[in-house]
Coordinates of C-alpha atoms and ligand atoms in Angstrom, one line a residue:
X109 CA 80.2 119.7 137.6
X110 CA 77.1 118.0 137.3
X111 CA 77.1 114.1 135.9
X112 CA 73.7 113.7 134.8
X113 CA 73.2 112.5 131.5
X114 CA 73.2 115.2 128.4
X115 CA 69.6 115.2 127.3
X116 CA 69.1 116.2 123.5
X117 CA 69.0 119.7 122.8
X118 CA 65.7 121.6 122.7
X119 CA 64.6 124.7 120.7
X120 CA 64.1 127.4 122.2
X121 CA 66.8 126.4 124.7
X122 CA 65.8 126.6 128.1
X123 CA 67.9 129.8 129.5
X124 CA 69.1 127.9 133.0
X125 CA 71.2 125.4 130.1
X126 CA 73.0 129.0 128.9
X127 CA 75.8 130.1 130.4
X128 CA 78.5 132.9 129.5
X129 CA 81.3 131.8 127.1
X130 CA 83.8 134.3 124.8
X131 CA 84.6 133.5 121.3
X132 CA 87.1 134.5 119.0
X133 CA 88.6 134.9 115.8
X134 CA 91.9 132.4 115.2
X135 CA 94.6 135.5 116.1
X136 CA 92.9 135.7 119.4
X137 CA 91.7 139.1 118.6
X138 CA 88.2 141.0 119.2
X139 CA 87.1 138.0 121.6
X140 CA 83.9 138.8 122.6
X141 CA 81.5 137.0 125.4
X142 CA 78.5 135.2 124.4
X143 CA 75.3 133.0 126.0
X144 CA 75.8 129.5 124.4
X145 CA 74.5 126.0 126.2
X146 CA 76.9 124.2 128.3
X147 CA 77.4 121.4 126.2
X148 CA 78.7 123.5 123.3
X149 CA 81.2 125.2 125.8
X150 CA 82.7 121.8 126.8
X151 CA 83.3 120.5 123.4
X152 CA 84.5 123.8 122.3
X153 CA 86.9 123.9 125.2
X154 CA 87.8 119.8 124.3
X155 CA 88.6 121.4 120.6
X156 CA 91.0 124.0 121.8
X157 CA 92.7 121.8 123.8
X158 CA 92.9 119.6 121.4
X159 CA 94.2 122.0 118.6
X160 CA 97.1 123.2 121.8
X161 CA 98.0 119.8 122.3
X162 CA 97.8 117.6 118.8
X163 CA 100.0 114.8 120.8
X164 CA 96.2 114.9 122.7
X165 CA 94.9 113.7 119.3
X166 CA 95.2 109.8 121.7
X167 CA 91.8 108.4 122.2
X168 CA 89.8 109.8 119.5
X169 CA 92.6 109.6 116.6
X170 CA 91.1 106.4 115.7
X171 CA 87.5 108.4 115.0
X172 CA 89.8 110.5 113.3
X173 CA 91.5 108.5 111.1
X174 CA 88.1 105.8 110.7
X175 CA 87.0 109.1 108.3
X176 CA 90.4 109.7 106.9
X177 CA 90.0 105.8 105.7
X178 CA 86.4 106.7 104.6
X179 CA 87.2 109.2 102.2
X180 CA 90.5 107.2 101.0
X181 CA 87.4 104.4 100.3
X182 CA 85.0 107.2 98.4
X183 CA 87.3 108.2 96.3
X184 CA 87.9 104.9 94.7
X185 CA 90.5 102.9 96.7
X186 CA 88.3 99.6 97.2
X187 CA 91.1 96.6 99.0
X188 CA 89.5 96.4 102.2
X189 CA 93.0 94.5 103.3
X190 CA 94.8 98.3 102.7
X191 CA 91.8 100.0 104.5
X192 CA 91.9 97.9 107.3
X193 CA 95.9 98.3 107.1
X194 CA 95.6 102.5 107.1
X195 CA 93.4 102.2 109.5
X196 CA 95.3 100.1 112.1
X197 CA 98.5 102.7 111.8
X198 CA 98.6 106.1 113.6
X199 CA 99.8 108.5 111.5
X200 CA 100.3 111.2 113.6
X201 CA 102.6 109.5 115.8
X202 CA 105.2 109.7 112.7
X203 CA 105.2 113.5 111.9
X204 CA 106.5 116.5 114.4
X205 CA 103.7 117.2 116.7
X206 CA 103.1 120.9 115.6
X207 CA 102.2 118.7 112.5
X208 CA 99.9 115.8 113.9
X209 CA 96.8 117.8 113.6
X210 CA 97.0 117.6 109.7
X211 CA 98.1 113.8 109.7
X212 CA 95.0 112.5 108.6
X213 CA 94.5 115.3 105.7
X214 CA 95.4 113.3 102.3
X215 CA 98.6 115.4 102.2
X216 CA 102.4 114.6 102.4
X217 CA 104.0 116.5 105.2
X218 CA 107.3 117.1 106.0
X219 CA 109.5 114.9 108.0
X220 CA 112.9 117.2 108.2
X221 CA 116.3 116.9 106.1
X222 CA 114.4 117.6 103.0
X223 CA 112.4 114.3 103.0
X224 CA 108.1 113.9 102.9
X225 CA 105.9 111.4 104.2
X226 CA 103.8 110.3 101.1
X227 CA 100.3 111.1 101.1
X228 CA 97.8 107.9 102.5
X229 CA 95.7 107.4 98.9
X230 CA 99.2 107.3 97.2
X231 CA 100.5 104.9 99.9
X232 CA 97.4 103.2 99.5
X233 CA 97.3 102.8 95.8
X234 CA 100.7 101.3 95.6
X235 CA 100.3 98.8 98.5
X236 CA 97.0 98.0 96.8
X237 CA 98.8 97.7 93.6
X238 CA 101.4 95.4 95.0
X239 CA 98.7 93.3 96.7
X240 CA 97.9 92.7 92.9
X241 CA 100.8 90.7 92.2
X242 CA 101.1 87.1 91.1
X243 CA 102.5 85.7 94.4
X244 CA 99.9 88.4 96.9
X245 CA 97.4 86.7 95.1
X246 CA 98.4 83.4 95.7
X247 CA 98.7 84.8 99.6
X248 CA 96.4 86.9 100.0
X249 CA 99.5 89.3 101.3
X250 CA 102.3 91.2 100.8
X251 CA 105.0 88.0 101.7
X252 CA 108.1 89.1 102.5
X253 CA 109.2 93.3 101.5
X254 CA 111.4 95.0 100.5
X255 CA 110.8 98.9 100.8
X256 CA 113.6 101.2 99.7
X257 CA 113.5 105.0 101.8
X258 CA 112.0 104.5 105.0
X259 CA 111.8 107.9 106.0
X260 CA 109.8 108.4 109.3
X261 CA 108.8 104.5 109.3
X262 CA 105.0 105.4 108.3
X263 CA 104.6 103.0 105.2
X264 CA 106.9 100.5 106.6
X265 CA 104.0 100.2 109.6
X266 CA 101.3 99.9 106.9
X267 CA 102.8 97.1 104.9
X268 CA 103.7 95.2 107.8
X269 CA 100.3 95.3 109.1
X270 CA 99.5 93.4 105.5
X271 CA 103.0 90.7 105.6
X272 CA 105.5 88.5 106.9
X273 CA 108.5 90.8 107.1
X274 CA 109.2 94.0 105.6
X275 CA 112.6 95.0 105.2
X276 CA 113.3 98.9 104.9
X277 CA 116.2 100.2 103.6
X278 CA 117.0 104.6 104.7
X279 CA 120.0 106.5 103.3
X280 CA 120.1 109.3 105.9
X281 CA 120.9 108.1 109.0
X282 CA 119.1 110.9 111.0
X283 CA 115.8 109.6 109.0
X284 CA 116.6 105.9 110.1
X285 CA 116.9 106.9 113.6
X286 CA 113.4 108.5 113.7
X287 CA 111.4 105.7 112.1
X288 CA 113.5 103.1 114.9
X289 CA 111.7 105.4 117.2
X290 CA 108.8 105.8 115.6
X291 CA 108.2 101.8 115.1
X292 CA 109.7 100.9 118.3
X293 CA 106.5 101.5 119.9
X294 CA 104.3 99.7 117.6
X295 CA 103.2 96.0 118.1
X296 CA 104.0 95.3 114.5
X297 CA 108.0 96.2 114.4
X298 CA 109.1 92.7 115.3
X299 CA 108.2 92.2 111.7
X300 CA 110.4 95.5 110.5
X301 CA 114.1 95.4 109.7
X302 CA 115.8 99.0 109.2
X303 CA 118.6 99.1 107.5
X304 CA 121.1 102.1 106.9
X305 CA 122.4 101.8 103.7
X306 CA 122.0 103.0 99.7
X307 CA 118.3 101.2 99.0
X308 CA 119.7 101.2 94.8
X309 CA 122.0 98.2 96.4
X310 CA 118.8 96.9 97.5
X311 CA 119.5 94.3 100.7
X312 CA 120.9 90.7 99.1
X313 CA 121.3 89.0 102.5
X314 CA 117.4 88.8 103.1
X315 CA 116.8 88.2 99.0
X316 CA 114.7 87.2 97.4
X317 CA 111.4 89.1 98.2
X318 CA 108.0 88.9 96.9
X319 CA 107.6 92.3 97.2
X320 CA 109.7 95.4 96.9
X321 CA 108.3 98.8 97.2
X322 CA 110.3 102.1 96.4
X323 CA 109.0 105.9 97.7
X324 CA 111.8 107.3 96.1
X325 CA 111.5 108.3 92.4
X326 CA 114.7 107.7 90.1
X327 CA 115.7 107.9 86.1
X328 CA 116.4 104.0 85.5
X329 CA 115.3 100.7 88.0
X330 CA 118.7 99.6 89.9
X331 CA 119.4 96.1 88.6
X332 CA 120.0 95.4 92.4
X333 CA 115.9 95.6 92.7
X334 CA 115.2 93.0 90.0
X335 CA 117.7 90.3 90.8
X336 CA 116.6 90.4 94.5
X337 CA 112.9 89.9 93.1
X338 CA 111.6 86.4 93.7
X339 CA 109.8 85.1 90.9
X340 CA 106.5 85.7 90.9
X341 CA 107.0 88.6 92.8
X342 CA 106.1 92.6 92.0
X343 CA 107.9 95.8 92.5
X344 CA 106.5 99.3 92.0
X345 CA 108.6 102.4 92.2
X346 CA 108.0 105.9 90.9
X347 CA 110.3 106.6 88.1
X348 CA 111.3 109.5 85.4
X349 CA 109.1 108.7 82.8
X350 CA 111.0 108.9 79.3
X351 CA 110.6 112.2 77.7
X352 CA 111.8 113.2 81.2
X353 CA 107.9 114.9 81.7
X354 CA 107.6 114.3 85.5
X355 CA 107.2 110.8 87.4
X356 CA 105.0 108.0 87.0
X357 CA 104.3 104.7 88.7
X358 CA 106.2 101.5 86.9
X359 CA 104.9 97.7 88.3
X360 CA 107.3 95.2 87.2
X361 CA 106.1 91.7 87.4
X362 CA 108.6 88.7 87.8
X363 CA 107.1 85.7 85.7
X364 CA 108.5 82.1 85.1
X365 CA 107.0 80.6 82.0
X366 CA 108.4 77.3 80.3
X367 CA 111.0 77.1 82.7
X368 CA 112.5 81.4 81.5
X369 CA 111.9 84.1 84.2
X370 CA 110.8 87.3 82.4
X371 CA 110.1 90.7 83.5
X372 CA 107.0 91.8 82.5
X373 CA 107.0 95.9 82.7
X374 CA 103.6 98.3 82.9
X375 CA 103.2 102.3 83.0
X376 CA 100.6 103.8 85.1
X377 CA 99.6 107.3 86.4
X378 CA 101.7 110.7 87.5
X379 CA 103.6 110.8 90.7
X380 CA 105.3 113.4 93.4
X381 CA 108.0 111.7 95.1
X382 CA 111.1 112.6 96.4
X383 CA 113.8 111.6 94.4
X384 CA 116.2 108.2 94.6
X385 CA 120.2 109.2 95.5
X386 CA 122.8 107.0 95.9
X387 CA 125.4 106.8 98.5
X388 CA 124.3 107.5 102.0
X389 CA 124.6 110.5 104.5
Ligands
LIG433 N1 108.0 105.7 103.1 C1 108.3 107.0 103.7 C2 108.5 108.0 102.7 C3 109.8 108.8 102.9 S1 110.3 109.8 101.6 C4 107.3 107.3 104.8 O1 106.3 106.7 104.9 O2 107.5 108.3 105.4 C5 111.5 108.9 100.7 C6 112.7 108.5 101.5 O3 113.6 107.8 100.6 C7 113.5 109.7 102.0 O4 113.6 109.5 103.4 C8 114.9 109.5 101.3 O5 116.0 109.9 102.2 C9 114.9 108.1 101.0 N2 115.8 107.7 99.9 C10 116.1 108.3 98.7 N3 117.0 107.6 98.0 C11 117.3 106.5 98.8 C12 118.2 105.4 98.6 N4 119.0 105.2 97.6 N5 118.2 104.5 99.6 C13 117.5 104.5 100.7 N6 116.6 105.6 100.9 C14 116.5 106.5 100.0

């Protein structure tokens, strides 16, 4: 093939640039040849391969997910510390490959044994959320975290990119496996510690954190969360909200004032997350 530089297209295209090409419709059927310009067929054929082969996503997932962080951004999620964080994390190298081609859609996806991986602008708004706390301001990060159902590992990559340790608590052990995998490969997971165990215990030897994180959605807060909060620390979880009419996100704030540590509780929008069981499997 010839390597001379691709010159900008002109109109009417010269016929010696056509050459014979077959499209079709996605079930393969009534494929039909047609002229079209070289440089059409080449990136048509880089598509295919590239919707054959999602694992193939490699060099230009990081165009790919660049937009995905773009649109997270126009649609009103403004801490450039968790858009540089989404951006940094390859998302399709923590869902089945058959599923990697939608990994930078804003949509969960399934991860096996009944589980999801949450959706970016909801993993977004809570990190973002928790970067609001007393002591991330003070930091400017996360500190140390606590994040309770590590599913595939996804959101336990995204905080780490953004603190000094995240530990990551997984129930089912097949789940736990996976996100070892999944992390193993990343030059963040020095920072992560799974752990297999029930996440409503929370994980008292590496207590107190400034930050704990649930993506599992339960009827009350485990008193296991807010004794292993440090003060001046946040937690957000999905929970039940009371009137049992779906899930929404609770913040609970760890404050010290004249010498008393209160918990300082707020509501905030709807949720879909899957839900918090005790015990493990
Ligand atoms: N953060 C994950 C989201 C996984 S979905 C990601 O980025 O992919 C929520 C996970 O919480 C599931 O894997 C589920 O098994 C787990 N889970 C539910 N209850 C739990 C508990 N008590 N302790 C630990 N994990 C729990």
């Amino acid at each position: 093939m010839s390597q001379s530089p691709e010159r900008p297209a002109r109109f009417p295209l010269p016929l010696g640039k056509l050459v014979k090409g077959s499209v079709s419709n996605a079930s393969g059927a009534g494929q039909r040849e047609v002229l079209m310009p070289q440089r059409h067929l080449r990136e048509a054929a880089a598509d295919a391969a590239r919707q054959s082969a999602p694992r193939g996503l490699g060099l230009d997932s990081d165009m790919v997910r660049r937009r995905m962080v773009q649109r997270l951004q126009l649609e009103g999620l403004s801490d450039e510390r968790v858009l540089q964080a989404l951006s940094l994390v390859p998302r399709h190298e923590f869902v089945d490959s058959a599923l990697a081609i939608q990994a930078y859609e804003d949509t969960s996806l399934p991860i096996g044994h009944g589980q999801t991986i949450s959706k970016p602008s909801v993993v977004g708004r809570m990190i973002a959320m928790l970067m609001g706390g007393a002591t991330a301001r003070q930091q400017g990060r996360l500190g140390r975290v606590l994040e309770i159902g590590t599913g595939c590992g996804y959101q336990a990559a995204v905080l780490a990119e953004l603190s000094r340790q995240v530990v990551s608590i997984e129930r089912l052990r097949p789940l736990h496996e996976k996100a070892k995998l999944n992390l193993g490969k990343l030059r963040s997971s020095a920072q992560i510690r799974l752990i297999y165990g029930d996440g409503c215990l929370g994980y008292a030897q590496a207590a107190p954190y400034d930050s704990i994180i649930a993506a599992a959605g339960g009827e009350d807060l485990p008193p296991a969360w807010l004794a292993q909060l440090a003060v001046g620390g946040r937690l957000i979880a999905p929970m039940v909200s009371a009137g049992n009419r779906g899930q929404i996100l609770v913040v609970i704030d760890h404050l010290l004032e004249s010498g008393v540590s209160r918990f300082v509780r707020s509501e905030h929008e709807a949720v879909l997350f899957v839900p918090l069981k005790s015990g493990v499997m």
